[in-house]
PDB file of C-alpha atoms in Angstrom:
ATOM      1  CA  MET A 149      -1.474   3.581 -14.988  1.00 89.00           C
ATOM      2  CA  THR A 150      -4.388   2.485 -17.154  1.00 93.00           C
ATOM      3  CA  ARG A 151      -3.177  -1.114 -17.281  1.00 94.00           C
ATOM      4  CA  ILE A 152      -2.499  -1.094 -13.538  1.00 95.00           C
ATOM      5  CA  GLY A 153      -6.062   0.157 -13.013  1.00 94.00           C
ATOM      6  CA  GLN A 154      -7.496  -2.528 -15.275  1.00 95.00           C
ATOM      7  CA  THR A 155      -5.585  -5.197 -13.388  1.00 95.00           C
ATOM      8  CA  MET A 156      -6.728  -3.714 -10.096  1.00 94.00           C
ATOM      9  CA  MET A 157     -10.318  -4.174 -11.317  1.00 95.00           C
ATOM     10  CA  LEU A 158      -9.564  -7.863 -11.966  1.00 93.00           C
ATOM     11  CA  LEU A 159      -8.226  -8.153  -8.435  1.00 94.00           C
ATOM     12  CA  HIS A 160     -11.268  -6.480  -6.907  1.00 93.00           C
ATOM     13  CA  GLY A 161     -13.457  -8.701  -9.069  1.00 95.00           C
ATOM     14  CA  GLY A 162     -11.926 -11.733  -7.365  1.00 94.00           C
ATOM     15  CA  ASP A 163      -9.528 -13.005 -10.040  1.00 94.00           C
ATOM     16  CA  ARG A 164      -6.434 -12.901  -7.834  1.00 93.00           C
ATOM     17  CA  GLU A 165      -4.332 -15.308  -9.889  1.00 95.00           C
ATOM     18  CA  GLU A 166      -4.854 -13.463 -13.161  1.00 95.00           C
ATOM     19  CA  ALA A 167      -4.257 -10.144 -11.385  1.00 96.00           C
ATOM     20  CA  ARG A 168      -0.976 -11.480  -9.963  1.00 96.00           C
ATOM     21  CA  ASN A 169       0.093 -12.657 -13.412  1.00 97.00           C
ATOM     22  CA  ARG A 170      -0.688  -9.319 -15.024  1.00 97.00           C
ATOM     23  CA  PHE A 171       0.898  -7.317 -12.217  1.00 97.00           C
ATOM     24  CA  ALA A 172       4.029  -9.472 -12.520  1.00 97.00           C
ATOM     25  CA  ALA A 173       4.198  -8.813 -16.260  1.00 97.00           C
ATOM     26  CA  LEU A 174       3.763  -5.081 -15.672  1.00 96.00           C
ATOM     27  CA  TRP A 175       6.431  -5.134 -12.964  1.00 96.00           C
ATOM     28  CA  SER A 176       8.842  -6.762 -15.409  1.00 96.00           C
ATOM     29  CA  GLU A 177       8.033  -4.066 -17.933  1.00 96.00           C
ATOM     30  CA  ILE A 178       8.395  -1.182 -15.461  1.00 95.00           C
ATOM     31  CA  GLY A 179      11.484  -2.613 -13.810  1.00 91.00           C
ATOM     32  CA  ALA A 180      12.755  -2.263 -10.263  1.00 87.00           C
ATOM     33  CA  ASP A 181      14.179   1.157 -11.134  1.00 90.00           C
ATOM     34  CA  GLY A 182      11.266   2.362 -13.263  1.00 94.00           C
ATOM     35  CA  ASP A 183       8.918   5.254 -12.646  1.00 95.00           C
ATOM     36  CA  ALA A 184       8.316   5.594  -8.898  1.00 96.00           C
ATOM     37  CA  LEU A 185       4.608   6.351  -9.281  1.00 95.00           C
ATOM     38  CA  HIS A 186       4.067   3.227 -11.372  1.00 95.00           C
ATOM     39  CA  ARG A 187       6.148   1.078  -8.999  1.00 97.00           C
ATOM     40  CA  CYS A 188       4.384   2.400  -5.903  1.00 96.00           C
ATOM     41  CA  THR A 189       0.918   1.896  -7.352  1.00 95.00           C
ATOM     42  CA  LEU A 190       1.627  -1.524  -8.792  1.00 96.00           C
ATOM     43  CA  ALA A 191       3.401  -2.832  -5.684  1.00 97.00           C
ATOM     44  CA  HIS A 192       0.588  -1.522  -3.466  1.00 96.00           C
ATOM     45  CA  TYR A 193      -2.002  -3.512  -5.391  1.00 95.00           C
ATOM     46  CA  MET A 194       0.250  -6.517  -6.032  1.00 97.00           C
ATOM     47  CA  ALA A 195       0.552  -6.870  -2.256  1.00 97.00           C
ATOM     48  CA  ASP A 196      -3.227  -7.220  -2.040  1.00 95.00           C
ATOM     49  CA  ALA A 197      -3.112 -10.017  -4.618  1.00 96.00           C
ATOM     50  CA  GLN A 198      -0.798 -12.207  -2.533  1.00 97.00           C
ATOM     51  CA  ASP A 199      -1.885 -15.305  -0.658  1.00 95.00           C
ATOM     52  CA  ASP A 200       1.291 -15.619   1.423  1.00 97.00           C
ATOM     53  CA  PRO A 201       1.762 -12.939   4.126  1.00 97.00           C
ATOM     54  CA  GLU A 202       5.537 -12.874   3.534  1.00 98.00           C
ATOM     55  CA  ASP A 203       4.950 -12.124  -0.153  1.00 98.00           C
ATOM     56  CA  GLU A 204       2.413  -9.461   0.767  1.00 98.00           C
ATOM     57  CA  LEU A 205       4.969  -7.873   3.088  1.00 98.00           C
ATOM     58  CA  ALA A 206       7.634  -7.882   0.363  1.00 98.00           C
ATOM     59  CA  TRP A 207       5.335  -6.046  -2.043  1.00 98.00           C
ATOM     60  CA  ASP A 208       4.229  -3.546   0.604  1.00 98.00           C
ATOM     61  CA  ILE A 209       7.906  -2.826   1.337  1.00 98.00           C
ATOM     62  CA  ARG A 210       8.431  -2.199  -2.392  1.00 97.00           C
ATOM     63  CA  ALA A 211       5.462   0.181  -2.424  1.00 97.00           C
ATOM     64  CA  LEU A 212       6.869   2.171   0.499  1.00 98.00           C
ATOM     65  CA  ALA A 213      10.332   2.306  -1.057  1.00 97.00           C
ATOM     66  CA  ALA A 214       8.854   3.578  -4.317  1.00 97.00           C
ATOM     67  CA  ALA A 215       6.852   6.250  -2.455  1.00 96.00           C
ATOM     68  CA  ASP A 216      10.074   7.380  -0.788  1.00 96.00           C
ATOM     69  CA  GLY A 217      11.464   7.991  -4.284  1.00 95.00           C
ATOM     70  CA  LEU A 218       8.351   9.725  -5.608  1.00 94.00           C
ATOM     71  CA  SER A 219       8.520  13.475  -6.045  1.00 90.00           C
ATOM     72  CA  GLN A 220       5.552  15.781  -5.697  1.00 87.00           C
ATOM     73  CA  ALA A 221       6.326  17.125  -9.174  1.00 91.00           C
ATOM     74  CA  ARG A 222       6.048  13.634 -10.696  1.00 92.00           C
ATOM     75  CA  LEU A 223       2.805  12.977  -8.876  1.00 87.00           C
ATOM     76  CA  ALA A 224       1.396  16.307 -10.051  1.00 86.00           C
ATOM     77  CA  GLU A 225       2.048  15.223 -13.652  1.00 89.00           C
ATOM     78  CA  HIS A 226      -0.377  12.374 -13.049  1.00 85.00           C
ATOM     79  CA  HIS A 227      -2.942  14.246 -10.965  1.00 80.00           C
ATOM     80  CA  ASP A 228      -2.412  17.712  -9.537  1.00 78.00           C
ATOM     81  CA  SER A 229      -4.672  17.211  -6.503  1.00 76.00           C
ATOM     82  CA  LEU A 230      -2.671  14.319  -5.023  1.00 79.00           C
ATOM     83  CA  ALA A 231       0.025  14.700  -2.385  1.00 88.00           C
ATOM     84  CA  VAL A 232       2.839  12.214  -1.866  1.00 91.00           C
ATOM     85  CA  ARG A 233       2.581  12.595   1.896  1.00 94.00           C
ATOM     86  CA  ALA A 234      -1.025  11.375   1.724  1.00 94.00           C
ATOM     87  CA  PHE A 235       0.230   7.976   0.518  1.00 96.00           C
ATOM     88  CA  TYR A 236       2.029   7.230   3.783  1.00 97.00           C
ATOM     89  CA  PRO A 237      -0.872   6.524   6.157  1.00 97.00           C
ATOM     90  CA  SER A 238      -2.117   3.713   3.913  1.00 97.00           C
ATOM     91  CA  LEU A 239       1.343   2.377   3.105  1.00 98.00           C
ATOM     92  CA  HIS A 240       2.335   2.164   6.772  1.00 98.00           C
ATOM     93  CA  LEU A 241      -1.080   0.764   7.723  1.00 98.00           C
ATOM     94  CA  ASN A 242      -0.611  -2.026   5.185  1.00 98.00           C
ATOM     95  CA  LEU A 243       2.827  -2.836   6.570  1.00 98.00           C
ATOM     96  CA  ALA A 244       1.467  -2.861  10.112  1.00 98.00           C
ATOM     97  CA  ALA A 245      -1.286  -5.275   9.049  1.00 98.00           C
ATOM     98  CA  ASP A 246       1.309  -7.488   7.346  1.00 98.00           C
ATOM     99  CA  TYR A 247       3.376  -7.660  10.511  1.00 98.00           C
ATOM    100  CA  VAL A 248       0.275  -8.500  12.564  1.00 97.00           C
ATOM    101  CA  LYS A 249      -0.421 -11.435  10.224  1.00 96.00           C
ATOM    102  CA  LEU A 250       3.189 -12.537  10.681  1.00 97.00           C
ATOM    103  CA  HIS A 251       2.941 -12.312  14.503  1.00 96.00           C
ATOM    104  CA  ARG A 252       5.555  -9.545  14.698  1.00 97.00           C
ATOM    105  CA  PRO A 253       3.785  -7.025  16.952  1.00 96.00           C
ATOM    106  CA  GLU A 254       6.782  -4.732  17.573  1.00 97.00           C
ATOM    107  CA  GLN A 255       7.229  -4.066  13.867  1.00 98.00           C
ATOM    108  CA  ALA A 256       3.470  -3.776  13.455  1.00 98.00           C
ATOM    109  CA  ARG A 257       3.339  -1.148  16.190  1.00 97.00           C
ATOM    110  CA  ARG A 258       6.208   0.824  14.639  1.00 98.00           C
ATOM    111  CA  HIS A 259       4.419   1.089  11.281  1.00 98.00           C
ATOM    112  CA  LEU A 260       1.062   1.712  12.899  1.00 97.00           C
ATOM    113  CA  ASP A 261       2.603   4.627  14.813  1.00 97.00           C
ATOM    114  CA  ARG A 262       3.972   5.981  11.526  1.00 97.00           C
ATOM    115  CA  ALA A 263       0.549   5.609   9.919  1.00 98.00           C
ATOM    116  CA  HIS A 264      -1.040   7.414  12.852  1.00 95.00           C
ATOM    117  CA  ASP A 265       1.543  10.222  12.692  1.00 96.00           C
ATOM    118  CA  ALA A 266       0.798  10.734   8.988  1.00 96.00           C
ATOM    119  CA  LEU A 267      -2.997  10.872   9.258  1.00 97.00           C
ATOM    120  CA  ASP A 268      -3.019  14.676   9.112  1.00 96.00           C
ATOM    121  CA  ALA A 269      -2.033  14.372   5.424  1.00 95.00           C
ATOM    122  CA  LEU A 270      -5.433  12.876   4.615  1.00 95.00           C
ATOM    123  CA  ALA A 271      -8.430  14.891   3.546  1.00 93.00           C
ATOM    124  CA  ASP A 272     -11.630  14.858   5.543  1.00 94.00           C
ATOM    125  CA  ASP A 273     -13.394  12.650   3.026  1.00 95.00           C
ATOM    126  CA  ALA A 274     -14.550   9.042   2.719  1.00 96.00           C
ATOM    127  CA  TYR A 275     -11.072   7.733   1.867  1.00 94.00           C
ATOM    128  CA  GLY A 276      -9.415   9.635   4.718  1.00 96.00           C
ATOM    129  CA  ASN A 277     -12.095   8.513   7.141  1.00 97.00           C
ATOM    130  CA  ASP A 278     -11.717   4.888   6.028  1.00 97.00           C
ATOM    131  CA  ILE A 279      -7.960   4.981   6.614  1.00 97.00           C
ATOM    132  CA  ARG A 280      -8.359   6.679  10.009  1.00 97.00           C
ATOM    133  CA  GLU A 281     -10.896   4.048  11.073  1.00 98.00           C
ATOM    134  CA  ALA A 282      -8.649   1.217   9.848  1.00 98.00           C
ATOM    135  CA  VAL A 283      -5.770   2.650  11.899  1.00 97.00           C
ATOM    136  CA  ARG A 284      -8.017   2.778  14.983  1.00 96.00           C
ATOM    137  CA  ARG A 285      -9.172  -0.833  14.429  1.00 97.00           C
ATOM    138  CA  LEU A 286      -5.622  -2.104  14.079  1.00 97.00           C
ATOM    139  CA  GLU A 287      -4.546  -0.099  17.148  1.00 94.00           C
ATOM    140  CA  ARG A 288      -7.299  -1.803  19.163  1.00 95.00           C
ATOM    141  CA  GLN A 289      -6.266  -5.179  17.795  1.00 93.00           C
ATOM    142  CA  LEU A 290      -2.625  -4.613  18.756  1.00 93.00           C
ATOM    143  CA  ASP A 291      -3.586  -3.277  22.175  1.00 90.00           C
ATOM    144  CA  ALA A 292      -5.432  -6.538  22.815  1.00 88.00           C
ATOM    145  CA  VAL A 293      -2.333  -8.629  22.065  1.00 77.00           C
TER     146      VAL A 293
END
């Protein structure tokens, strides 16, 4: 998780290519069947490092699949205040945004509805409020299509 976090900082610092390279190396190390928490986290951020919307979608699908295999017990080993169900609003929001970029509004709407349905898992804090607002923005964008 430390190396994923360090690579995430590269990504947020604007070095997308180096972040992609490091995430790819970490993915090879973790493996497609590796620890679900590591796969979910890495795939979530690797999606953000992509330039091609199809590649972004593929990584966001991997992140969701890994979350589906993540147990609350495993997550608690990493941080006892996190809940697996709180991952889903963001994961589905990202997929909805991917499908919007790819001009696939029906699939976007399906994931946006799932994100909306999962919002109650979020705390009433800055992160939860940011996700709720992002869902509302994307809903308005899809409604305008």
